[in-house]
mmCIF file of C-alpha atoms and ligand atoms in Angstrom:
data_model
loop_
_atom_site.group_PDB
_atom_site.id
_atom_site.type_symbol
_atom_site.label_atom_id
_atom_site.label_comp_id
_atom_site.label_asym_id
_atom_site.label_seq_id
_atom_site.Cartn_x
_atom_site.Cartn_y
_atom_site.Cartn_z
ATOM 1 C CA UNK A 246 0.000 0.000 0.000
ATOM 2 C CA UNK A 247 1.315 3.445 -0.968
ATOM 3 C CA UNK A 248 1.776 5.864 1.925
ATOM 4 C CA UNK A 249 1.732 9.659 1.636
ATOM 5 C CA UNK A 250 1.263 12.587 4.002
ATOM 6 C CA UNK A 251 -1.867 14.293 5.265
ATOM 7 C CA UNK A 252 -3.181 16.515 8.034
ATOM 8 C CA UNK A 253 -4.667 14.027 10.501
ATOM 9 C CA UNK A 254 -7.038 14.926 13.343
ATOM 10 C CA UNK A 255 -6.680 12.473 16.217
ATOM 11 C CA UNK A 256 -8.505 14.557 18.849
ATOM 12 C CA UNK A 257 -11.114 17.279 18.361
ATOM 13 C CA UNK A 258 -9.312 19.277 21.067
ATOM 14 C CA UNK A 259 -5.994 19.366 19.172
ATOM 15 C CA UNK A 260 -4.846 20.737 15.826
ATOM 16 C CA UNK A 261 -4.298 18.210 13.028
ATOM 17 C CA UNK A 262 -0.870 16.545 12.907
ATOM 18 C CA UNK A 263 1.185 16.076 9.740
ATOM 19 C CA UNK A 264 1.299 12.279 9.448
ATOM 20 C CA UNK A 265 1.685 9.480 6.971
ATOM 21 C CA UNK A 266 -1.518 7.864 5.805
ATOM 22 C CA UNK A 267 -2.450 5.032 3.508
ATOM 23 C CA UNK A 268 -3.401 6.460 0.133
ATOM 24 C CA UNK A 269 -7.088 5.716 -0.552
ATOM 25 C CA UNK A 270 -7.975 4.011 -3.817
ATOM 26 C CA UNK A 271 -10.908 4.611 -6.178
ATOM 27 C CA UNK A 272 -13.632 2.015 -5.692
ATOM 28 C CA UNK A 273 -15.905 2.872 -8.640
ATOM 29 C CA UNK A 274 -15.249 4.042 -12.190
ATOM 30 C CA UNK A 275 -16.688 7.432 -11.221
ATOM 31 C CA UNK A 276 -13.738 7.967 -8.892
ATOM 32 C CA UNK A 277 -10.184 8.979 -9.676
ATOM 33 C CA UNK A 278 -7.018 9.411 -7.577
ATOM 34 C CA UNK A 279 -5.532 12.907 -7.898
ATOM 35 C CA UNK A 280 -2.510 14.892 -6.696
ATOM 36 C CA UNK A 281 -3.717 17.662 -4.407
ATOM 37 C CA UNK A 282 -2.153 21.007 -5.389
ATOM 38 C CA UNK A 283 -3.611 23.415 -2.848
ATOM 39 C CA UNK A 284 -6.314 23.354 -0.145
ATOM 40 C CA UNK A 285 -8.168 26.252 1.503
ATOM 41 C CA UNK A 286 -8.250 26.537 5.291
ATOM 42 C CA UNK A 287 -11.856 27.795 5.520
ATOM 43 C CA UNK A 288 -13.828 28.335 8.763
ATOM 44 C CA UNK A 289 -15.926 25.285 7.797
ATOM 45 C CA UNK A 290 -12.711 23.201 7.720
ATOM 46 C CA UNK A 291 -11.800 24.373 11.207
ATOM 47 C CA UNK A 292 -15.269 23.588 12.572
ATOM 48 C CA UNK A 293 -15.219 20.133 10.937
ATOM 49 C CA UNK A 294 -11.807 19.373 12.452
ATOM 50 C CA UNK A 295 -13.139 20.445 15.859
ATOM 51 C CA UNK A 296 -16.097 18.055 15.498
ATOM 52 C CA UNK A 297 -18.367 21.097 15.682
ATOM 53 C CA UNK A 298 -19.906 21.219 12.201
ATOM 54 C CA UNK A 299 -23.482 19.976 11.739
ATOM 55 C CA UNK A 300 -22.216 17.364 9.248
ATOM 56 C CA UNK A 301 -19.625 15.967 11.700
ATOM 57 C CA UNK A 302 -19.890 12.201 12.370
ATOM 58 C CA UNK A 303 -17.615 12.313 15.425
ATOM 59 C CA UNK A 304 -15.367 9.615 13.932
ATOM 60 C CA UNK A 305 -11.588 9.846 14.467
ATOM 61 C CA UNK A 306 -8.972 9.877 13.085
ATOM 62 C CA UNK A 307 -10.103 12.095 10.211
ATOM 63 C CA UNK A 308 -8.488 14.159 7.482
ATOM 64 C CA UNK A 309 -9.944 17.684 7.338
ATOM 65 C CA UNK A 310 -10.546 19.722 4.195
ATOM 66 C CA UNK A 311 -13.726 20.161 2.175
ATOM 67 C CA UNK A 312 -12.410 21.187 -1.226
ATOM 68 C CA UNK A 313 -9.158 21.575 -3.171
ATOM 69 C CA UNK A 314 -7.495 22.251 -6.467
ATOM 70 C CA UNK A 315 -5.866 19.068 -7.748
ATOM 71 C CA UNK A 316 -4.245 17.564 -10.817
ATOM 72 C CA UNK A 317 -5.440 14.399 -12.542
ATOM 73 C CA UNK A 318 -2.986 11.887 -14.005
ATOM 74 C CA UNK A 319 -3.736 13.308 -17.495
ATOM 75 C CA UNK A 320 -2.334 16.653 -16.284
ATOM 76 C CA UNK A 321 -5.718 18.426 -16.138
ATOM 77 C CA UNK A 322 -6.259 20.723 -13.156
ATOM 78 C CA UNK A 323 -9.567 20.419 -11.378
ATOM 79 C CA UNK A 324 -11.427 21.935 -8.449
ATOM 80 C CA UNK A 325 -13.398 19.428 -6.407
ATOM 81 C CA UNK A 326 -15.639 19.225 -3.370
ATOM 82 C CA UNK A 327 -14.955 16.241 -1.111
ATOM 83 C CA UNK A 328 -17.671 13.631 -0.945
ATOM 84 C CA UNK A 329 -19.661 13.480 2.288
ATOM 85 C CA UNK A 330 -18.095 10.858 4.531
ATOM 86 C CA UNK A 331 -14.947 10.549 2.378
ATOM 87 C CA UNK A 332 -11.481 11.493 3.713
ATOM 88 C CA UNK A 333 -10.859 15.258 3.521
ATOM 89 C CA UNK A 334 -8.624 17.107 1.095
ATOM 90 C CA UNK A 335 -5.641 18.121 3.300
ATOM 91 C CA UNK A 336 -3.464 15.368 1.897
ATOM 92 C CA UNK A 337 -0.926 14.706 -0.836
ATOM 93 C CA UNK A 338 -3.482 12.601 -2.675
ATOM 94 C CA UNK A 339 -7.256 12.301 -2.655
ATOM 95 C CA UNK A 340 -9.979 10.264 -4.303
ATOM 96 C CA UNK A 341 -12.360 12.472 -6.275
ATOM 97 C CA UNK A 342 -15.857 11.679 -7.446
ATOM 98 C CA UNK A 343 -15.775 13.127 -10.996
ATOM 99 C CA UNK A 344 -19.342 14.365 -10.535
ATOM 100 C CA UNK A 345 -18.105 16.657 -7.744
ATOM 101 C CA UNK A 346 -15.320 18.236 -9.779
ATOM 102 C CA UNK A 347 -14.949 20.823 -12.503
ATOM 103 C CA UNK A 348 -12.093 21.280 -14.958
ATOM 104 C CA UNK A 349 -10.085 24.487 -14.539
ATOM 105 C CA UNK A 350 -8.462 26.647 -17.198
ATOM 106 C CA UNK A 351 -4.814 25.570 -17.685
ATOM 107 C CA UNK A 352 -3.196 28.824 -16.520
ATOM 108 C CA UNK A 353 -5.545 29.590 -13.639
ATOM 109 C CA UNK A 354 -3.980 30.815 -10.367
ATOM 110 C CA UNK A 355 -4.542 27.681 -8.349
ATOM 111 C CA UNK A 356 -4.037 29.236 -4.907
ATOM 112 C CA UNK A 357 -6.545 31.948 -5.717
ATOM 113 C CA UNK A 358 -9.169 29.394 -6.763
ATOM 114 C CA UNK A 359 -8.578 27.259 -3.658
ATOM 115 C CA UNK A 360 -8.829 30.339 -1.436
ATOM 116 C CA UNK A 361 -11.803 32.038 -3.044
ATOM 117 C CA UNK A 362 -14.269 29.461 -4.311
ATOM 118 C CA UNK A 363 -15.651 28.407 -0.921
ATOM 119 C CA UNK A 364 -16.235 31.921 0.460
ATOM 120 C CA UNK A 365 -17.360 33.353 -2.899
ATOM 121 C CA UNK A 366 -19.717 30.556 -3.878
ATOM 122 C CA UNK A 367 -22.012 31.218 -0.930
ATOM 123 C CA UNK A 368 -23.188 34.626 -2.153
ATOM 124 C CA UNK A 369 -22.915 33.605 -5.805
ATOM 125 C CA UNK A 370 -25.269 30.638 -5.324
ATOM 126 C CA UNK A 371 -27.495 32.661 -2.978
ATOM 127 C CA UNK A 372 -28.050 35.430 -5.511
ATOM 128 C CA UNK A 373 -28.257 33.234 -8.601
ATOM 129 C CA UNK A 374 -30.159 30.205 -7.302
ATOM 130 C CA UNK A 375 -31.714 30.807 -3.882
ATOM 131 C CA UNK A 376 -33.086 34.315 -4.432
ATOM 132 C CA UNK A 377 -32.197 35.252 -8.016
ATOM 133 C CA UNK A 378 -31.330 38.937 -7.785
ATOM 134 C CA UNK A 379 -33.044 41.370 -10.126
ATOM 135 C CA UNK A 380 -31.080 44.246 -11.577
ATOM 136 C CA UNK A 381 -31.145 47.284 -9.319
ATOM 137 C CA UNK A 382 -32.222 45.472 -6.130
ATOM 138 C CA UNK A 383 -30.520 46.434 -2.880
ATOM 139 C CA UNK A 384 -28.533 44.083 -0.651
ATOM 140 C CA UNK A 385 -27.296 44.191 2.952
ATOM 141 C CA UNK A 386 -24.299 41.961 3.777
ATOM 142 C CA UNK A 387 -24.192 41.171 7.503
ATOM 143 C CA UNK A 388 -20.616 40.190 8.375
ATOM 144 C CA UNK A 389 -19.160 42.031 5.384
ATOM 145 C CA UNK A 390 -15.629 42.354 6.766
ATOM 146 C CA UNK A 391 -14.824 38.613 6.544
ATOM 147 C CA UNK A 392 -13.579 36.856 3.411
ATOM 148 C CA UNK A 393 -17.026 35.611 2.386
ATOM 149 C CA UNK A 394 -18.718 38.912 3.276
ATOM 150 C CA UNK A 395 -16.229 41.023 1.320
ATOM 151 C CA UNK A 396 -16.685 38.734 -1.672
ATOM 152 C CA UNK A 397 -20.473 38.915 -1.230
ATOM 153 C CA UNK A 398 -20.284 42.692 -1.694
ATOM 154 C CA UNK A 399 -18.419 42.162 -4.977
ATOM 155 C CA UNK A 400 -20.694 39.309 -6.086
ATOM 156 C CA UNK A 401 -23.836 41.356 -5.424
ATOM 157 C CA UNK A 402 -22.493 44.258 -7.487
ATOM 158 C CA UNK A 403 -21.351 41.926 -10.277
ATOM 159 C CA UNK A 404 -24.804 40.317 -10.422
ATOM 160 C CA UNK A 405 -26.590 43.643 -10.764
ATOM 161 C CA UNK A 406 -27.328 44.984 -7.285
ATOM 162 C CA UNK A 407 -28.151 48.676 -7.398
ATOM 163 C CA UNK A 408 -27.042 49.360 -3.836
ATOM 164 C CA UNK A 409 -24.980 47.260 -1.431
ATOM 165 C CA UNK A 410 -24.581 47.994 2.269
ATOM 166 C CA UNK A 411 -21.853 46.192 4.246
ATOM 167 C CA UNK A 412 -22.176 45.723 8.020
ATOM 168 C CA UNK A 413 -19.423 44.487 10.338
ATOM 169 C CA UNK A 414 -17.407 45.244 13.468
ATOM 170 C CA UNK A 415 -14.027 46.378 12.209
ATOM 171 C CA UNK A 416 -13.900 50.045 11.131
ATOM 172 C CA UNK A 417 -10.748 49.747 9.022
ATOM 173 C CA UNK A 418 -12.017 46.815 7.020
ATOM 174 C CA UNK A 419 -15.454 48.432 6.735
ATOM 175 C CA UNK A 420 -13.834 51.522 5.222
ATOM 176 C CA UNK A 421 -11.987 49.315 2.737
ATOM 177 C CA UNK A 422 -15.299 47.911 1.457
ATOM 178 C CA UNK A 423 -15.908 51.069 -0.592
ATOM 179 C CA UNK A 424 -12.990 50.072 -2.823
ATOM 180 C CA UNK A 425 -14.724 46.759 -3.675
ATOM 181 C CA UNK A 426 -18.087 48.355 -4.415
ATOM 182 C CA UNK A 427 -19.989 48.930 -1.152
ATOM 183 C CA UNK A 428 -22.246 51.976 -1.403
ATOM 184 C CA UNK A 429 -22.580 52.335 2.349
ATOM 185 C CA UNK A 430 -21.247 50.654 5.495
ATOM 186 C CA UNK A 431 -22.628 50.218 9.000
ATOM 187 C CA UNK A 432 -20.503 49.519 12.039
ATOM 188 C CA UNK A 433 -21.960 46.909 14.392
ATOM 189 C CA UNK A 434 -21.013 48.657 17.626
ATOM 190 C CA UNK A 435 -21.465 47.650 21.247
ATOM 191 C CA UNK A 436 -24.279 50.161 21.720
ATOM 192 C CA UNK A 437 -27.277 48.127 20.480
ATOM 193 C CA UNK A 438 -29.674 51.082 20.183
ATOM 194 C CA UNK A 439 -27.209 53.157 18.191
ATOM 195 C CA UNK A 440 -26.398 50.173 15.941
ATOM 196 C CA UNK A 441 -30.111 49.566 15.315
ATOM 197 C CA UNK A 442 -30.612 53.250 14.444
ATOM 198 C CA UNK A 443 -27.699 53.390 11.975
ATOM 199 C CA UNK A 444 -28.522 49.995 10.484
ATOM 200 C CA UNK A 445 -32.154 50.822 9.816
ATOM 201 C CA UNK A 446 -31.228 54.256 8.396
ATOM 202 C CA UNK A 447 -28.914 52.562 5.890
ATOM 203 C CA UNK A 448 -30.731 49.329 5.159
ATOM 204 C CA UNK A 449 -34.417 49.268 6.250
ATOM 205 C CA UNK A 450 -35.492 49.268 2.594
ATOM 206 C CA UNK A 451 -33.158 46.524 1.288
ATOM 207 C CA UNK A 452 -34.570 43.673 -0.779
ATOM 208 C CA UNK A 453 -32.083 40.967 0.237
ATOM 209 C CA UNK A 454 -29.923 40.318 3.312
ATOM 210 C CA UNK A 455 -26.929 37.976 3.059
ATOM 211 C CA UNK A 456 -26.168 36.918 6.616
ATOM 212 C CA UNK A 457 -22.830 35.413 7.712
ATOM 213 C CA UNK A 458 -23.366 36.139 11.428
ATOM 214 C CA UNK A 459 -26.736 34.914 12.809
ATOM 215 C CA UNK A 460 -26.840 35.050 16.652
ATOM 216 C CA UNK A 461 -27.501 38.344 18.486
ATOM 217 C CA UNK A 462 -26.419 40.705 15.646
ATOM 218 C CA UNK A 463 -28.864 39.075 13.193
ATOM 219 C CA UNK A 464 -31.661 38.947 15.773
ATOM 220 C CA UNK A 465 -31.296 42.661 16.501
ATOM 221 C CA UNK A 466 -30.921 43.503 12.800
ATOM 222 C CA UNK A 467 -34.133 41.705 11.770
ATOM 223 C CA UNK A 468 -36.172 43.681 14.281
ATOM 224 C CA UNK A 469 -34.462 47.002 13.537
ATOM 225 C CA UNK A 470 -34.890 46.684 9.772
ATOM 226 C CA UNK A 471 -38.518 45.530 9.889
ATOM 227 C CA UNK A 472 -39.520 48.173 12.440
ATOM 228 C CA UNK A 473 -38.436 51.025 10.179
ATOM 229 C CA UNK A 474 -39.412 49.525 6.825
ATOM 230 C CA UNK A 475 -41.795 51.820 4.944
ATOM 231 C CA UNK A 476 -43.817 49.013 3.300
ATOM 232 C CA UNK A 477 -43.559 45.839 5.374
ATOM 233 C CA UNK A 478 -45.526 43.815 2.830
ATOM 234 C CA UNK A 479 -42.658 44.220 0.361
ATOM 235 C CA UNK A 480 -40.541 41.032 0.528
ATOM 236 C CA UNK A 481 -37.317 41.055 2.505
ATOM 237 C CA UNK A 482 -35.358 37.921 1.609
ATOM 238 C CA UNK A 483 -33.000 36.898 4.412
ATOM 239 C CA UNK A 484 -30.394 34.396 3.233
ATOM 240 C CA UNK A 485 -28.687 32.668 6.168
ATOM 241 C CA UNK A 486 -25.170 31.486 5.272
ATOM 242 C CA UNK A 487 -22.857 31.562 8.302
ATOM 243 C CA UNK A 488 -23.178 31.607 12.078
ATOM 244 C CA UNK A 489 -20.054 33.464 13.191
ATOM 245 C CA UNK A 490 -21.928 35.242 16.002
ATOM 246 C CA UNK A 491 -24.008 32.324 17.282
ATOM 247 C CA UNK A 492 -25.970 29.230 16.236
ATOM 248 C CA UNK A 493 -29.448 30.422 17.252
ATOM 249 C CA UNK A 494 -31.684 33.486 17.348
ATOM 250 C CA UNK A 495 -34.942 34.270 19.092
ATOM 251 C CA UNK A 496 -37.488 35.421 16.535
ATOM 252 C CA UNK A 497 -40.775 36.939 17.765
ATOM 253 C CA UNK A 498 -43.687 35.541 15.736
ATOM 254 C CA UNK A 499 -44.785 39.083 14.990
ATOM 255 C CA UNK A 500 -41.727 39.525 12.798
ATOM 256 C CA UNK A 501 -43.243 36.959 10.432
ATOM 257 C CA UNK A 502 -46.854 38.175 10.683
ATOM 258 C CA UNK A 503 -46.286 41.897 10.462
ATOM 259 C CA UNK A 504 -43.823 41.824 7.603
ATOM 260 C CA UNK A 505 -43.029 39.836 4.482
ATOM 261 C CA UNK A 506 -39.826 38.348 5.905
ATOM 262 C CA UNK A 507 -38.678 35.261 4.017
ATOM 263 C CA UNK A 508 -35.813 33.319 5.614
ATOM 264 C CA UNK A 509 -33.867 30.595 3.870
ATOM 265 C CA UNK A 510 -30.320 29.267 3.916
ATOM 266 C CA UNK A 511 -27.457 28.377 1.669
ATOM 267 C CA UNK A 512 -25.234 25.429 2.583
ATOM 268 C CA UNK A 513 -24.754 21.684 2.182
ATOM 269 C CA UNK A 514 -28.265 20.263 2.171
ATOM 270 C CA UNK A 515 -30.121 23.468 1.367
ATOM 271 C CA UNK A 516 -28.398 23.494 -2.023
ATOM 272 C CA UNK A 517 -27.441 20.317 -3.875
ATOM 273 C CA UNK A 518 -23.864 19.574 -4.942
ATOM 274 C CA UNK A 519 -25.123 19.562 -8.549
ATOM 275 C CA UNK A 520 -26.299 23.161 -8.245
ATOM 276 C CA UNK A 521 -23.028 24.309 -6.658
ATOM 277 C CA UNK A 522 -21.008 22.562 -9.371
ATOM 278 C CA UNK A 523 -23.132 23.995 -12.167
ATOM 279 C CA UNK A 524 -22.425 27.502 -10.879
ATOM 280 C CA UNK A 525 -18.690 27.075 -10.296
ATOM 281 C CA UNK A 526 -17.232 27.498 -13.809
ATOM 282 C CA UNK A 527 -18.658 31.001 -14.200
ATOM 283 C CA UNK A 528 -17.467 31.885 -10.705
ATOM 284 C CA UNK A 529 -13.953 30.606 -11.506
ATOM 285 C CA UNK A 530 -13.945 32.943 -14.519
ATOM 286 C CA UNK A 531 -14.854 35.906 -12.272
ATOM 287 C CA UNK A 532 -12.141 35.023 -9.753
ATOM 288 C CA UNK A 533 -9.521 34.459 -12.430
ATOM 289 C CA UNK A 534 -10.451 37.743 -14.100
ATOM 290 C CA UNK A 535 -10.083 39.540 -10.751
ATOM 291 C CA UNK A 536 -13.719 40.749 -10.604
ATOM 292 C CA UNK A 537 -13.889 39.032 -7.226
ATOM 293 C CA UNK A 538 -10.620 39.682 -5.438
ATOM 294 C CA UNK A 539 -8.929 37.497 -2.841
ATOM 295 C CA UNK A 540 -5.775 37.713 -0.742
ATOM 296 C CA UNK A 541 -4.079 34.385 -0.172
ATOM 297 C CA UNK A 542 -1.442 33.193 2.256
ATOM 298 C CA UNK A 543 0.218 29.991 0.968
ATOM 299 C CA UNK A 544 1.818 27.716 3.584
ATOM 300 C CA UNK A 545 3.263 24.187 3.373
ATOM 301 C CA UNK A 546 0.877 21.406 4.367
ATOM 302 C CA UNK A 547 3.764 20.036 6.457
ATOM 303 C CA UNK A 548 3.313 23.103 8.729
ATOM 304 C CA UNK A 549 -0.391 22.434 9.283
ATOM 305 C CA UNK A 550 -0.079 22.087 13.064
ATOM 306 C CA UNK A 551 1.640 25.484 13.454
ATOM 307 C CA UNK A 552 -0.638 27.186 10.915
ATOM 308 C CA UNK A 553 -3.703 25.843 12.729
ATOM 309 C CA UNK A 554 -2.686 27.465 16.001
ATOM 310 C CA UNK A 555 -2.090 30.872 14.416
ATOM 311 C CA UNK A 556 -4.994 33.283 14.200
ATOM 312 C CA UNK A 557 -6.261 33.914 10.666
ATOM 313 C CA UNK A 558 -5.029 37.208 9.261
ATOM 314 C CA UNK A 559 -8.173 39.294 8.647
ATOM 315 C CA UNK A 560 -8.888 39.659 4.954
ATOM 316 C CA UNK A 561 -6.594 36.794 3.947
ATOM 317 C CA UNK A 562 -7.417 33.165 3.268
ATOM 318 C CA UNK A 563 -4.711 30.672 4.228
ATOM 319 C CA UNK A 564 -4.104 27.840 1.750
ATOM 320 C CA UNK A 565 -1.958 24.746 2.334
ATOM 321 C CA UNK A 566 0.331 23.272 -0.301
ATOM 322 C CA UNK A 567 1.409 19.587 -0.143
ATOM 323 C CA UNK A 568 5.169 19.130 -0.427
ATOM 324 C CA UNK A 569 4.873 16.749 -3.375
ATOM 325 C CA UNK A 570 2.651 19.108 -5.379
ATOM 326 C CA UNK A 571 4.272 19.719 -8.778
ATOM 327 C CA UNK A 572 6.290 22.961 -9.036
ATOM 328 C CA UNK A 573 4.105 26.032 -9.664
ATOM 329 C CA UNK A 574 5.279 26.418 -13.264
ATOM 330 C CA UNK A 575 4.107 22.902 -14.016
ATOM 331 C CA UNK A 576 0.503 23.479 -13.049
ATOM 332 C CA UNK A 577 -0.447 27.104 -13.486
ATOM 333 C CA UNK A 578 0.277 30.181 -11.464
ATOM 334 C CA UNK A 579 0.749 30.183 -7.711
ATOM 335 C CA UNK A 580 0.594 33.515 -5.994
ATOM 336 C CA UNK A 581 2.485 34.378 -2.869
ATOM 337 C CA UNK A 582 1.421 35.695 0.507
ATOM 338 C CA UNK A 583 -0.877 38.658 0.360
ATOM 339 C CA UNK A 584 -1.208 38.770 -3.395
ATOM 340 C CA UNK A 585 -4.321 38.361 -5.463
HETATM 341 N N1 LIG B 801 -23.013 27.992 3.730
HETATM 342 C C1 LIG B 801 -22.023 28.174 2.872
HETATM 343 O O1 LIG B 801 -22.100 27.784 1.698
HETATM 344 C C2 LIG B 801 -20.822 28.918 3.329
HETATM 345 C C3 LIG B 801 -19.765 29.184 2.456
HETATM 346 C C4 LIG B 801 -18.691 29.969 2.921
HETATM 347 C C5 LIG B 801 -18.670 30.419 4.246
HETATM 348 N N2 LIG B 801 -19.706 30.084 5.072
HETATM 349 C C6 LIG B 801 -19.731 30.532 6.469
HETATM 350 O O2 LIG B 801 -19.730 31.955 6.487
HETATM 351 C C7 LIG B 801 -19.059 32.405 7.672
HETATM 352 C C8 LIG B 801 -17.982 33.410 7.307
HETATM 353 O O3 LIG B 801 -16.974 32.788 6.529
HETATM 354 P P1 LIG B 801 -15.658 33.602 6.096
HETATM 355 O O4 LIG B 801 -14.932 32.744 5.151
HETATM 356 O O5 LIG B 801 -16.021 34.984 5.695
HETATM 357 O O6 LIG B 801 -14.896 33.691 7.488
HETATM 358 P P2 LIG B 801 -13.796 34.767 7.940
HETATM 359 O O7 LIG B 801 -13.043 35.266 6.771
HETATM 360 O O8 LIG B 801 -13.068 34.142 9.048
HETATM 361 O O9 LIG B 801 -14.644 36.010 8.498
HETATM 362 C C9 LIG B 801 -15.454 35.890 9.611
HETATM 363 C C10 LIG B 801 -16.093 37.247 9.899
HETATM 364 O O10 LIG B 801 -17.044 37.083 10.955
HETATM 365 C C11 LIG B 801 -16.952 38.194 11.813
HETATM 366 N N3 LIG B 801 -17.409 37.878 13.150
HETATM 367 C C12 LIG B 801 -17.028 36.836 13.920
HETATM 368 N N4 LIG B 801 -17.715 36.855 15.087
HETATM 369 C C13 LIG B 801 -18.533 37.943 15.033
HETATM 370 C C14 LIG B 801 -19.474 38.501 15.936
HETATM 371 N N5 LIG B 801 -19.726 37.930 17.130
HETATM 372 N N6 LIG B 801 -20.133 39.624 15.565
HETATM 373 C C15 LIG B 801 -19.882 40.199 14.376
HETATM 374 N N7 LIG B 801 -18.991 39.720 13.476
HETATM 375 C C16 LIG B 801 -18.322 38.602 13.816
HETATM 376 C C17 LIG B 801 -15.470 38.568 11.809
HETATM 377 O O11 LIG B 801 -15.393 39.909 12.174
HETATM 378 P P3 LIG B 801 -14.160 40.496 13.028
HETATM 379 O O12 LIG B 801 -13.062 40.623 12.026
HETATM 380 O O13 LIG B 801 -14.691 41.777 13.541
HETATM 381 O O14 LIG B 801 -13.834 39.492 14.090
HETATM 382 C C18 LIG B 801 -15.113 38.321 10.343
HETATM 383 O O15 LIG B 801 -15.386 39.477 9.593
HETATM 384 C C19 LIG B 801 -18.529 31.140 8.358
HETATM 385 O O16 LIG B 801 -19.474 30.768 9.339
HETATM 386 C C20 LIG B 801 -18.490 30.122 7.231
HETATM 387 O O17 LIG B 801 -18.560 28.797 7.711
HETATM 388 C C21 LIG B 801 -20.768 29.359 4.641
#
């Protein structure tokens, strides 16, 4: 049996360790063994490796990683989403279900794709499939200072939003949102009343909310926006995508009776893998063209334990590169720390 290296979680209380593992083998003709080129360290990967994601089975040891850019034996570069229940992607090699992969352009920046597709696809799928946005509609992004939120601002503009408001905690990163298309920003401050006032002044009339936070900020925002909305029978589509601020909210029934609030989510289960994959090629084109920008921080997979313990740099997505990945020139462009 061939042995290669992977990030291996042996305890949900510890970071993954860089260990040898037995290379898995395809078991059907739909599957193929690939060389992993680069893997994104997304929040969802961290929660899976901590046994805290809703899809977690609790089984150990496990290899984390939900997606990756890889190279097939015919030299073609692909992006793939790991199959539910299959080993994760933070490994030198992985088995890919062809139906969960897309071919990439030959000269694509592989680190950029690995960093950006997961955060960008949430808003892209939300606004194309969940609540197809109509030209000129207005959008509030709750949690706009994170990677996914910043990309959501750009995605909304690219897909025709007339006005986009970004809300988040960090003033510096909020200010930077203007350069990626935000028309207005709202700081989620500690003073709840003041936050509600500023939020409703900027966003009470929005058509769509893309929510990466949930928890208390979303709970307060729903009530603030609906209270000041001029016509509450006009639909407000709330698309729940992340839960950075908490897993639950308390929603008074009156919020649903006194206004046309429509809440739905985007994530594994709410959207099928087929739908995600159908949307990915056009999103890859946007990322490769730079319409949706991303800052990457490439680190060796062998350093996974150290990388795991370091705090994410705000505005950057860390990606891990297996040591046996072919040299950058052989498989498209890599970009270094902070670029993209
Ligand atoms: N469902 C899907 O398809 C999908 C796809 C991609 C991402 N997601 C989810 O979306 C969320 C964001 O992902 P990401 O890639 O953008 O992560 P990220 O780059 O780490 O950003 C997280 C953001 O959340 C903010 N935040 C954290 N706790 C907060 C709180 N209590 N109140 C207000 N803001 C808070 C952070 O703000 P500060 O900088 O102020 O701390 C930061 O801006 C995650 O939950 C992720 O799992 C879901």
